[in-house]
mmCIF file of C-alpha atoms in Angstrom:
data_model
loop_
_atom_site.group_PDB
_atom_site.id
_atom_site.type_symbol
_atom_site.label_atom_id
_atom_site.label_comp_id
_atom_site.label_asym_id
_atom_site.label_seq_id
_atom_site.Cartn_x
_atom_site.Cartn_y
_atom_site.Cartn_z
ATOM 1 C CA MET A 25 9.784 -22.478 -35.973
ATOM 2 C CA ILE A 26 10.809 -20.589 -32.811
ATOM 3 C CA ALA A 27 13.718 -18.204 -33.297
ATOM 4 C CA GLY A 28 16.815 -19.943 -32.017
ATOM 5 C CA VAL A 29 14.859 -23.022 -30.883
ATOM 6 C CA SER A 30 14.540 -26.172 -32.987
ATOM 7 C CA ALA A 31 11.399 -27.502 -31.293
ATOM 8 C CA GLN A 32 9.470 -27.136 -28.069
ATOM 9 C CA ALA A 33 11.211 -29.600 -25.770
ATOM 10 C CA SER A 34 10.260 -30.985 -22.383
ATOM 11 C CA PRO A 35 9.279 -28.346 -19.789
ATOM 12 C CA PHE A 36 12.181 -29.661 -17.713
ATOM 13 C CA THR A 37 14.856 -29.215 -20.379
ATOM 14 C CA LYS A 38 17.566 -26.767 -19.335
ATOM 15 C CA TYR A 39 18.469 -23.816 -21.553
ATOM 16 C CA THR A 40 21.763 -22.091 -20.792
ATOM 17 C CA ILE A 41 22.901 -18.566 -21.631
ATOM 18 C CA SER A 42 26.308 -17.121 -20.820
ATOM 19 C CA ALA A 43 28.589 -14.087 -20.967
ATOM 20 C CA PRO A 44 32.004 -13.323 -19.470
ATOM 21 C CA GLY A 45 31.861 -14.003 -15.728
ATOM 22 C CA ILE A 46 28.319 -15.393 -15.697
ATOM 23 C CA ASN A 47 26.383 -18.503 -16.756
ATOM 24 C CA ALA A 48 22.639 -19.040 -16.190
ATOM 25 C CA SER A 49 20.258 -21.946 -16.861
ATOM 26 C CA PHE A 50 16.459 -21.969 -17.077
ATOM 27 C CA ILE A 51 13.597 -24.420 -17.640
ATOM 28 C CA PRO A 52 10.141 -23.714 -19.145
ATOM 29 C CA TYR A 53 8.406 -25.103 -16.038
ATOM 30 C CA GLY A 54 7.634 -21.833 -14.283
ATOM 31 C CA ALA A 55 10.010 -19.869 -16.567
ATOM 32 C CA ARG A 56 12.397 -20.822 -13.804
ATOM 33 C CA ILE A 57 16.063 -20.085 -13.199
ATOM 34 C CA THR A 58 17.849 -23.243 -12.029
ATOM 35 C CA ASN A 59 21.548 -22.286 -11.938
ATOM 36 C CA LEU A 60 23.483 -19.034 -11.796
ATOM 37 C CA TYR A 61 27.276 -19.204 -11.851
ATOM 38 C CA VAL A 62 29.412 -16.147 -11.098
ATOM 39 C CA ASN A 63 33.077 -15.774 -10.158
ATOM 40 C CA ASP A 64 34.256 -15.618 -6.552
ATOM 41 C CA LYS A 65 37.253 -13.732 -5.099
ATOM 42 C CA ASP A 66 39.597 -16.530 -6.191
ATOM 43 C CA GLY A 67 38.282 -16.598 -9.745
ATOM 44 C CA ASN A 68 36.325 -19.825 -9.205
ATOM 45 C CA SER A 69 32.836 -20.136 -10.670
ATOM 46 C CA GLN A 70 30.172 -20.575 -7.967
ATOM 47 C CA ASP A 71 26.470 -21.418 -8.262
ATOM 48 C CA VAL A 72 24.787 -18.817 -6.014
ATOM 49 C CA ILE A 73 21.113 -19.870 -6.200
ATOM 50 C CA LEU A 74 19.241 -22.841 -4.764
ATOM 51 C CA GLY A 75 17.406 -25.465 -6.775
ATOM 52 C CA TYR A 76 17.721 -29.001 -8.050
ATOM 53 C CA ASP A 77 20.083 -30.815 -10.415
ATOM 54 C CA ASN A 78 17.353 -32.543 -12.403
ATOM 55 C CA GLY A 79 14.524 -30.504 -13.919
ATOM 56 C CA THR A 80 11.882 -33.093 -13.024
ATOM 57 C CA GLN A 81 12.706 -32.592 -9.339
ATOM 58 C CA TYR A 82 10.885 -29.247 -9.521
ATOM 59 C CA LEU A 83 7.628 -31.054 -10.323
ATOM 60 C CA HIS A 84 8.152 -33.349 -7.342
ATOM 61 C CA ASP A 85 8.866 -30.289 -5.209
ATOM 62 C CA THR A 86 5.572 -28.692 -6.300
ATOM 63 C CA GLU A 87 3.684 -31.846 -5.347
ATOM 64 C CA THR A 88 5.317 -32.071 -1.907
ATOM 65 C CA VAL A 89 7.068 -29.204 -0.073
ATOM 66 C CA HIS A 90 6.464 -26.512 -2.741
ATOM 67 C CA THR A 91 9.484 -24.309 -2.097
ATOM 68 C CA TYR A 92 9.096 -22.064 -5.169
ATOM 69 C CA PHE A 93 12.770 -22.442 -6.141
ATOM 70 C CA GLY A 94 13.414 -19.929 -8.939
ATOM 71 C CA PRO A 95 10.135 -19.407 -10.877
ATOM 72 C CA VAL A 96 8.056 -16.436 -11.912
ATOM 73 C CA VAL A 97 5.413 -15.977 -9.250
ATOM 74 C CA GLY A 98 2.271 -13.941 -9.159
ATOM 75 C CA TRP A 99 2.511 -12.363 -5.797
ATOM 76 C CA ALA A 100 5.552 -13.839 -4.273
ATOM 77 C CA PRO A 101 5.466 -16.440 -1.512
ATOM 78 C CA LEU A 102 6.147 -15.424 2.057
ATOM 79 C CA CYS A 103 7.191 -18.418 4.149
ATOM 80 C CA ALA A 104 6.417 -20.686 1.197
ATOM 81 C CA PHE A 105 8.065 -23.797 2.611
ATOM 82 C CA SER A 106 6.838 -25.266 5.867
ATOM 83 C CA GLN A 107 6.147 -28.567 7.504
ATOM 84 C CA ASN A 108 2.732 -27.113 8.303
ATOM 85 C CA SER A 109 0.426 -28.405 5.582
ATOM 86 C CA SER A 110 -1.481 -25.116 5.506
ATOM 87 C CA PHE A 111 1.469 -23.634 3.625
ATOM 88 C CA THR A 112 2.406 -26.397 1.234
ATOM 89 C CA LYS A 113 -0.131 -26.328 -1.581
ATOM 90 C CA SER A 114 -0.272 -22.617 -2.240
ATOM 91 C CA GLY A 115 0.011 -21.359 -5.787
ATOM 92 C CA ASP A 116 0.685 -18.127 -7.612
ATOM 93 C CA ARG A 117 -1.226 -16.562 -10.421
ATOM 94 C CA ARG A 118 -0.814 -13.112 -11.832
ATOM 95 C CA TYR A 119 -0.540 -11.481 -8.386
ATOM 96 C CA ALA A 120 2.425 -12.149 -6.131
ATOM 97 C CA ASN A 121 2.229 -12.384 -2.326
ATOM 98 C CA ARG A 122 -0.976 -12.326 -0.266
ATOM 99 C CA ILE A 123 -4.511 -11.071 -0.864
ATOM 100 C CA LYS A 124 -6.613 -10.770 2.283
ATOM 101 C CA ASN A 125 -9.711 -13.000 2.137
ATOM 102 C CA GLY A 126 -8.864 -13.731 -1.516
ATOM 103 C CA THR A 127 -11.017 -10.769 -2.556
ATOM 104 C CA PHE A 128 -10.413 -7.548 -4.490
ATOM 105 C CA THR A 129 -12.416 -5.016 -6.514
ATOM 106 C CA VAL A 130 -11.335 -3.528 -9.849
ATOM 107 C CA GLN A 131 -13.451 -0.786 -11.461
ATOM 108 C CA GLY A 132 -16.493 -1.767 -9.411
ATOM 109 C CA VAL A 133 -16.251 -5.491 -10.140
ATOM 110 C CA THR A 134 -15.419 -7.708 -7.159
ATOM 111 C CA SER A 135 -13.464 -10.918 -7.730
ATOM 112 C CA HIS A 136 -12.961 -13.758 -5.310
ATOM 113 C CA ILE A 137 -9.943 -16.034 -5.721
ATOM 114 C CA LEU A 138 -9.833 -19.373 -3.928
ATOM 115 C CA GLU A 139 -8.034 -18.965 -0.605
ATOM 116 C CA ASN A 140 -5.130 -21.386 -0.366
ATOM 117 C CA GLU A 141 -3.445 -20.487 2.908
ATOM 118 C CA HIS A 142 -4.136 -20.148 6.638
ATOM 119 C CA ASN A 143 -7.354 -22.151 6.545
ATOM 120 C CA GLY A 144 -9.030 -19.892 4.024
ATOM 121 C CA GLU A 145 -8.001 -16.497 5.395
ATOM 122 C CA ASP A 146 -5.972 -15.383 2.386
ATOM 123 C CA THR A 147 -4.784 -16.177 -1.137
ATOM 124 C CA LEU A 148 -1.055 -16.693 -1.665
ATOM 125 C CA HIS A 149 0.471 -16.136 -5.107
ATOM 126 C CA GLY A 150 -2.875 -15.949 -6.794
ATOM 127 C CA GLY A 151 -4.385 -19.380 -6.275
ATOM 128 C CA ILE A 152 -3.921 -23.139 -6.351
ATOM 129 C CA VAL A 153 -2.149 -23.749 -9.691
ATOM 130 C CA GLY A 154 0.244 -20.894 -10.207
ATOM 131 C CA TYR A 155 2.554 -19.496 -12.840
ATOM 132 C CA ASP A 156 5.296 -21.522 -11.172
ATOM 133 C CA GLN A 157 3.423 -24.713 -12.182
ATOM 134 C CA ARG A 158 2.732 -23.715 -15.774
ATOM 135 C CA ASN A 159 4.733 -24.919 -18.763
ATOM 136 C CA TRP A 160 5.828 -21.692 -20.430
ATOM 137 C CA THR A 161 6.662 -21.584 -24.142
ATOM 138 C CA VAL A 162 10.173 -20.785 -25.334
ATOM 139 C CA VAL A 163 9.686 -18.141 -28.030
ATOM 140 C CA SER A 164 13.281 -17.055 -28.603
ATOM 141 C CA GLN A 165 16.812 -17.976 -27.541
ATOM 142 C CA ASN A 166 20.388 -17.147 -28.441
ATOM 143 C CA ALA A 167 23.737 -17.310 -26.631
ATOM 144 C CA THR A 168 22.949 -14.501 -24.192
ATOM 145 C CA THR A 169 19.161 -14.263 -23.907
ATOM 146 C CA ILE A 170 16.012 -16.382 -23.689
ATOM 147 C CA THR A 171 12.319 -15.453 -23.743
ATOM 148 C CA PHE A 172 9.373 -17.460 -22.419
ATOM 149 C CA SER A 173 5.657 -16.697 -22.865
ATOM 150 C CA LEU A 174 2.471 -17.696 -21.047
ATOM 151 C CA LEU A 175 -1.146 -17.065 -22.057
ATOM 152 C CA ASP A 176 -3.277 -16.721 -18.917
ATOM 153 C CA GLN A 177 -6.933 -17.226 -19.845
ATOM 154 C CA ALA A 178 -8.534 -16.138 -16.568
ATOM 155 C CA PHE A 179 -6.555 -18.661 -14.532
ATOM 156 C CA GLU A 180 -7.819 -19.166 -10.976
ATOM 157 C CA GLY A 181 -10.754 -16.818 -11.488
ATOM 158 C CA PHE A 182 -8.752 -13.657 -12.086
ATOM 159 C CA PRO A 183 -10.615 -11.366 -14.504
ATOM 160 C CA GLY A 184 -9.651 -11.312 -18.159
ATOM 161 C CA THR A 185 -6.914 -12.767 -20.324
ATOM 162 C CA ILE A 186 -3.299 -11.623 -20.230
ATOM 163 C CA ILE A 187 -0.144 -12.678 -22.030
ATOM 164 C CA THR A 188 3.176 -12.488 -20.221
ATOM 165 C CA TYR A 189 6.711 -12.571 -21.585
ATOM 166 C CA ALA A 190 9.683 -13.374 -19.372
ATOM 167 C CA THR A 191 12.962 -12.343 -20.971
ATOM 168 C CA TYR A 192 16.248 -13.187 -19.280
ATOM 169 C CA SER A 193 19.580 -11.935 -20.573
ATOM 170 C CA VAL A 194 23.189 -11.906 -19.434
ATOM 171 C CA SER A 195 26.085 -9.558 -20.126
ATOM 172 C CA PRO A 196 29.483 -9.494 -18.405
ATOM 173 C CA ASN A 197 28.856 -10.127 -14.672
ATOM 174 C CA GLN A 198 25.179 -9.163 -14.989
ATOM 175 C CA TRP A 199 21.776 -10.888 -15.189
ATOM 176 C CA THR A 200 18.699 -8.943 -16.305
ATOM 177 C CA SER A 201 15.077 -10.059 -15.919
ATOM 178 C CA ARG A 202 12.134 -8.411 -17.682
ATOM 179 C CA LEU A 203 8.580 -9.583 -17.031
ATOM 180 C CA ILE A 204 6.056 -7.921 -19.344
ATOM 181 C CA SER A 205 2.313 -8.597 -18.997
ATOM 182 C CA ILE A 206 -0.339 -7.318 -21.433
ATOM 183 C CA PRO A 207 -4.093 -7.457 -20.674
ATOM 184 C CA LEU A 208 -6.063 -8.538 -23.741
ATOM 185 C CA ASP A 209 -9.647 -7.776 -22.709
ATOM 186 C CA GLU A 210 -10.655 -6.893 -19.116
ATOM 187 C CA PRO A 211 -9.141 -4.752 -16.351
ATOM 188 C CA THR A 212 -7.127 -6.899 -13.954
ATOM 189 C CA PRO A 213 -4.568 -6.703 -11.162
ATOM 190 C CA ILE A 214 -1.062 -7.801 -12.157
ATOM 191 C CA MET A 215 1.955 -8.118 -9.897
ATOM 192 C CA LEU A 216 4.681 -10.600 -10.790
ATOM 193 C CA ALA A 217 8.125 -11.315 -9.349
ATOM 194 C CA ASN A 218 11.102 -13.631 -9.720
ATOM 195 C CA HIS A 219 11.381 -15.910 -6.711
ATOM 196 C CA VAL A 220 15.080 -16.708 -6.422
ATOM 197 C CA TYR A 221 16.700 -18.289 -3.362
ATOM 198 C CA TRP A 222 20.193 -16.823 -2.920
ATOM 199 C CA ASN A 223 23.274 -17.994 -1.092
ATOM 200 C CA LEU A 224 26.201 -15.867 -2.257
ATOM 201 C CA GLY A 225 28.510 -18.018 -0.153
ATOM 202 C CA ALA A 226 27.523 -20.982 -2.377
ATOM 203 C CA PHE A 227 27.921 -23.334 0.625
ATOM 204 C CA VAL A 228 31.711 -23.317 0.129
ATOM 205 C CA ASN A 229 32.437 -23.800 3.861
ATOM 206 C CA SER A 230 30.703 -24.066 7.234
ATOM 207 C CA GLU A 231 30.293 -20.284 7.460
ATOM 208 C CA ALA A 232 28.441 -20.248 4.143
ATOM 209 C CA THR A 233 25.858 -22.898 5.076
ATOM 210 C CA THR A 234 23.704 -19.991 6.308
ATOM 211 C CA VAL A 235 23.372 -16.363 5.227
ATOM 212 C CA LEU A 236 23.620 -15.033 8.778
ATOM 213 C CA ASN A 237 27.118 -13.661 8.181
ATOM 214 C CA ASP A 238 26.203 -12.096 4.845
ATOM 215 C CA THR A 239 25.917 -8.309 4.776
ATOM 216 C CA LEU A 240 22.674 -6.694 3.572
ATOM 217 C CA HIS A 241 22.172 -3.024 2.723
ATOM 218 C CA MET A 242 18.913 -1.416 1.541
ATOM 219 C CA PRO A 243 19.660 2.319 1.672
ATOM 220 C CA TYR A 244 16.212 3.463 0.507
ATOM 221 C CA SER A 245 14.090 1.163 2.690
ATOM 222 C CA ALA A 246 13.289 3.308 5.715
ATOM 223 C CA ARG A 247 9.721 1.973 5.828
ATOM 224 C CA ALA A 248 8.101 -1.461 5.833
ATOM 225 C CA ILE A 249 4.550 -2.745 5.388
ATOM 226 C CA GLU A 250 2.970 -3.790 8.659
ATOM 227 C CA ILE A 251 1.578 -7.342 8.730
ATOM 228 C CA ASP A 252 -0.472 -9.444 11.126
ATOM 229 C CA ASN A 253 0.428 -12.867 12.494
ATOM 230 C CA ILE A 254 -0.566 -14.620 9.241
ATOM 231 C CA GLU A 255 1.551 -12.128 7.241
ATOM 232 C CA VAL A 256 -1.347 -10.257 5.668
ATOM 233 C CA PRO A 257 -0.940 -6.450 5.534
ATOM 234 C CA THR A 258 -2.928 -4.515 8.131
ATOM 235 C CA GLY A 259 -2.895 -1.267 6.157
ATOM 236 C CA GLY A 260 -0.264 0.214 8.431
ATOM 237 C CA LEU A 261 3.232 1.342 7.461
ATOM 238 C CA GLU A 262 6.107 1.314 9.932
ATOM 239 C CA ILE A 263 9.392 3.164 10.286
ATOM 240 C CA VAL A 264 12.345 0.757 10.489
ATOM 241 C CA ASN A 265 14.854 3.125 12.127
ATOM 242 C CA GLY A 266 16.478 1.474 15.144
ATOM 243 C CA THR A 267 14.529 -1.775 14.776
ATOM 244 C CA PHE A 268 15.493 -5.259 13.605
ATOM 245 C CA LEU A 269 14.125 -4.222 10.183
ATOM 246 C CA ASP A 270 16.715 -1.467 9.763
ATOM 247 C CA PHE A 271 19.067 -2.257 6.865
ATOM 248 C CA THR A 272 19.475 1.355 5.755
ATOM 249 C CA SER A 273 23.141 0.918 6.698
ATOM 250 C CA PRO A 274 25.082 -2.307 5.948
ATOM 251 C CA VAL A 275 24.233 -4.956 8.565
ATOM 252 C CA GLN A 276 24.864 -8.682 8.822
ATOM 253 C CA ILE A 277 21.604 -10.550 8.272
ATOM 254 C CA GLY A 278 22.062 -12.434 11.539
ATOM 255 C CA HIS A 279 22.823 -9.338 13.647
ATOM 256 C CA ASN A 280 19.252 -8.767 14.860
ATOM 257 C CA ILE A 281 17.505 -11.871 13.571
ATOM 258 C CA SER A 282 16.833 -13.213 17.078
ATOM 259 C CA ASN A 283 14.581 -10.174 17.604
ATOM 260 C CA ALA A 284 12.801 -10.559 14.262
ATOM 261 C CA HIS A 285 9.341 -11.919 15.054
ATOM 262 C CA GLN A 286 7.190 -10.200 12.400
ATOM 263 C CA CYS A 287 7.249 -13.104 9.972
ATOM 264 C CA GLY A 288 4.132 -15.019 10.940
ATOM 265 C CA PHE A 289 2.904 -16.919 13.971
ATOM 266 C CA ASN A 290 5.688 -18.342 16.163
ATOM 267 C CA CYS A 291 8.327 -17.339 13.604
ATOM 268 C CA THR A 292 11.810 -15.899 14.031
ATOM 269 C CA GLY A 293 13.454 -14.394 10.974
ATOM 270 C CA TYR A 294 12.641 -12.092 8.090
ATOM 271 C CA ASP A 295 9.646 -12.311 5.793
ATOM 272 C CA ASN A 296 8.880 -8.659 5.283
ATOM 273 C CA ALA A 297 8.032 -6.165 2.551
ATOM 274 C CA PHE A 298 10.352 -3.153 2.571
ATOM 275 C CA ILE A 299 9.194 0.002 0.791
ATOM 276 C CA LEU A 300 11.598 1.680 -1.623
ATOM 277 C CA ASP A 301 11.578 5.434 -1.047
ATOM 278 C CA ARG A 302 14.011 6.662 -3.653
ATOM 279 C CA PRO A 303 15.793 9.998 -3.136
ATOM 280 C CA ARG A 304 14.159 13.361 -3.803
ATOM 281 C CA TYR A 305 15.707 13.906 -7.226
ATOM 282 C CA SER A 306 15.123 10.347 -8.391
ATOM 283 C CA ALA A 307 11.722 8.937 -9.419
ATOM 284 C CA PRO A 308 9.393 6.218 -8.038
ATOM 285 C CA GLU A 309 10.377 3.756 -10.774
ATOM 286 C CA ALA A 310 13.958 4.883 -11.425
ATOM 287 C CA THR A 311 16.397 2.083 -12.245
ATOM 288 C CA ASP A 312 19.648 4.042 -12.014
ATOM 289 C CA LEU A 313 20.220 3.323 -8.309
ATOM 290 C CA SER A 314 21.234 0.150 -6.535
ATOM 291 C CA VAL A 315 18.387 -0.456 -4.094
ATOM 292 C CA LEU A 316 19.968 -3.495 -2.459
ATOM 293 C CA THR A 317 23.535 -4.668 -1.910
ATOM 294 C CA MET A 318 24.326 -8.064 -0.423
ATOM 295 C CA SER A 319 27.712 -9.761 -0.036
ATOM 296 C CA SER A 320 29.330 -12.887 1.354
ATOM 297 C CA SER A 321 32.700 -12.831 3.097
ATOM 298 C CA ALA A 322 33.113 -16.545 2.340
ATOM 299 C CA THR A 323 33.313 -16.033 -1.432
ATOM 300 C CA GLY A 324 33.719 -12.265 -1.679
ATOM 301 C CA ILE A 325 30.764 -12.169 -4.092
ATOM 302 C CA GLN A 326 28.684 -8.987 -4.007
ATOM 303 C CA LEU A 327 25.234 -8.555 -5.525
ATOM 304 C CA ASP A 328 23.687 -5.188 -6.415
ATOM 305 C CA ILE A 329 20.066 -4.963 -7.540
ATOM 306 C CA ARG A 330 18.424 -2.262 -9.652
ATOM 307 C CA THR A 331 14.697 -2.407 -10.303
ATOM 308 C CA ASN A 332 11.696 -0.318 -11.354
ATOM 309 C CA GLN A 333 9.610 -1.787 -8.529
ATOM 310 C CA GLN A 334 8.718 0.016 -5.294
ATOM 311 C CA SER A 335 9.145 -2.743 -2.735
ATOM 312 C CA LEU A 336 11.500 -5.563 -1.800
ATOM 313 C CA GLN A 337 10.264 -8.712 -0.078
ATOM 314 C CA ILE A 338 13.001 -10.307 2.032
ATOM 315 C CA TYR A 339 12.618 -13.880 3.293
ATOM 316 C CA SER A 340 15.455 -15.465 5.302
ATOM 317 C CA CYS A 341 14.452 -19.104 4.692
ATOM 318 C CA ASN A 342 13.079 -19.397 8.207
ATOM 319 C CA ASN A 343 11.268 -22.649 7.436
ATOM 320 C CA MET A 344 14.055 -24.610 5.818
ATOM 321 C CA ASN A 345 14.845 -27.593 8.012
ATOM 322 C CA GLY A 346 17.852 -29.452 6.620
ATOM 323 C CA THR A 347 15.925 -32.003 4.535
ATOM 324 C CA ILE A 348 16.693 -30.659 1.031
ATOM 325 C CA PRO A 349 20.243 -31.276 -0.240
ATOM 326 C CA VAL A 350 21.976 -28.490 -2.118
ATOM 327 C CA LYS A 351 22.903 -29.054 -5.754
ATOM 328 C CA ALA A 352 25.960 -31.062 -6.766
ATOM 329 C CA SER A 353 27.619 -27.807 -7.802
ATOM 330 C CA GLN A 354 27.320 -26.631 -4.190
ATOM 331 C CA GLN A 355 28.598 -29.798 -2.462
ATOM 332 C CA HIS A 356 32.117 -28.904 -1.325
ATOM 333 C CA GLY A 357 32.851 -31.503 1.371
ATOM 334 C CA SER A 358 32.833 -35.245 1.878
ATOM 335 C CA ALA A 359 29.470 -35.144 3.677
ATOM 336 C CA THR A 360 26.253 -34.076 1.970
ATOM 337 C CA THR A 361 25.268 -30.458 2.626
ATOM 338 C CA TYR A 362 21.589 -29.676 3.180
ATOM 339 C CA VAL A 363 19.658 -26.394 3.220
ATOM 340 C CA GLU A 364 19.392 -25.406 6.854
ATOM 341 C CA LYS A 365 17.249 -22.774 8.534
ATOM 342 C CA TYR A 366 18.578 -19.383 7.343
ATOM 343 C CA GLY A 367 20.533 -21.221 4.636
ATOM 344 C CA CYS A 368 19.351 -18.776 1.972
ATOM 345 C CA VAL A 369 17.548 -15.505 1.388
ATOM 346 C CA VAL A 370 14.792 -14.726 -1.109
ATOM 347 C CA ILE A 371 14.691 -11.222 -2.605
ATOM 348 C CA GLU A 372 11.566 -10.284 -4.555
ATOM 349 C CA THR A 373 11.352 -7.047 -6.514
ATOM 350 C CA GLN A 374 7.667 -6.138 -6.572
ATOM 351 C CA GLN A 375 5.038 -3.529 -5.763
ATOM 352 C CA TRP A 376 3.403 -3.099 -2.341
ATOM 353 C CA ILE A 377 1.817 -6.351 -1.213
ATOM 354 C CA ASP A 378 -2.009 -6.435 -1.237
ATOM 355 C CA GLY A 379 -1.952 -2.871 -2.565
ATOM 356 C CA ILE A 380 -5.157 -3.522 -4.514
ATOM 357 C CA ASN A 381 -7.029 -3.660 -1.184
ATOM 358 C CA TYR A 382 -5.542 -0.428 0.198
ATOM 359 C CA PRO A 383 -6.401 2.368 -2.277
ATOM 360 C CA GLU A 384 -5.106 4.939 0.217
ATOM 361 C CA TRP A 385 -1.607 3.701 -0.602
ATOM 362 C CA GLY A 386 -1.931 5.028 -4.156
ATOM 363 C CA GLN A 387 -0.779 1.750 -5.735
ATOM 364 C CA ASP A 388 -3.618 1.249 -8.245
ATOM 365 C CA GLN A 389 -1.675 2.713 -11.177
ATOM 366 C CA TYR A 390 1.140 0.219 -10.524
ATOM 367 C CA GLN A 391 -1.066 -2.833 -9.932
ATOM 368 C CA ILE A 392 -4.231 -2.545 -12.054
ATOM 369 C CA TYR A 393 -3.950 -2.731 -15.848
ATOM 370 C CA THR A 394 -6.386 -2.487 -18.765
ATOM 371 C CA VAL A 395 -6.362 -2.905 -22.536
ATOM 372 C CA ASP A 396 -5.823 0.863 -22.778
ATOM 373 C CA SER A 397 -3.008 1.111 -20.240
ATOM 374 C CA GLU A 398 0.693 0.540 -20.573
ATOM 375 C CA PRO A 399 1.774 -3.088 -19.947
ATOM 376 C CA ALA A 400 2.849 -4.247 -16.527
ATOM 377 C CA VAL A 401 6.657 -4.329 -16.532
ATOM 378 C CA VAL A 402 8.893 -5.771 -13.829
ATOM 379 C CA PHE A 403 12.521 -4.899 -14.515
ATOM 380 C CA ALA A 404 15.293 -6.248 -12.305
ATOM 381 C CA GLN A 405 19.023 -6.157 -12.932
ATOM 382 C CA TYR A 406 21.505 -8.158 -10.869
ATOM 383 C CA ASP A 407 25.132 -6.994 -10.964
ATOM 384 C CA PHE A 408 27.917 -9.158 -9.543
ATOM 385 C CA SER A 409 31.307 -7.992 -8.336
ATOM 386 C CA ILE A 410 33.922 -8.775 -5.700
ATOM 387 C CA VAL A 411 33.783 -7.017 -2.340
ATOM 388 C CA ALA A 412 36.410 -4.310 -2.110
ATOM 389 C CA THR A 413 39.116 -5.099 0.445
#
């Protein structure tokens, strides 16, 4: 018998945890968050993440547009949703984001993972059938926390077997995610992330149908990873000061978005990996600092993120096209509201993308794990408050 769980239910059954000021729901399919309610400036509860009302809709999504609404991903998706079929069937294994040519070498052993994007030029989220498409097991649940597990037996050709636990918990006005992966036999790269689509305005009015008026601040992200026109890292690092990538001071997301063209071929918007350079007297994996603050004037909701990761991937939903309706909890008018271009923003806490192929970056200790090493741990804490007036 699972602690706090009577039996293993359908992978699309919702499990809800709650605490004062916050309520979150999850399904085993992808260890996925489906709803997150927090209070707005008027004391009303608002659902601030995108998804679907019915759990089975996530399976249909995977088989069609494949948005990656809310799951654990192995190397997070950049520009995951597109009408271009070259983007729609990508998966994610134990390594989030992109791997150039689907190839990497660990301790002298070269592995090749099936390329699933850009006509075979790279691997996105680790392969064809990803962690987002797996039915995770509920191993524990109570009123404020739930834990899922997944045994990865060399999925998609990645070396070795690993077991991963995803533990989600809530406390007053706070959601915490812990992803812990343990290699059981061979050395292997591991880089996971939560792939949550945010709209802190919760679509409450016309202003909140996009995130362009939301304010974003990443005080420790003075550098970004340079990418080519298919969003694969080139090995270069760039300084963001004075560019459209500069969020080191609070800026509205839409302020410079018309100049943002480093998000893939013929793309306007953000889909970029920002490096976290914490202050001198902090530490590379310190979790005591808020590394990102985002807020909506429509609801007054503010989000602060603390994480042990060293990079933030920001995607401004450039490829949404108004065909997916928002959830019933986010329908506030007489006409149906749909997710428009820039109608959301994805924030992924992770390590440097494709770091396993750039040893000069010094990322191996944060991305390659063995049976003798510490486990791979992704810690992210999301604090909610009301913008000070």
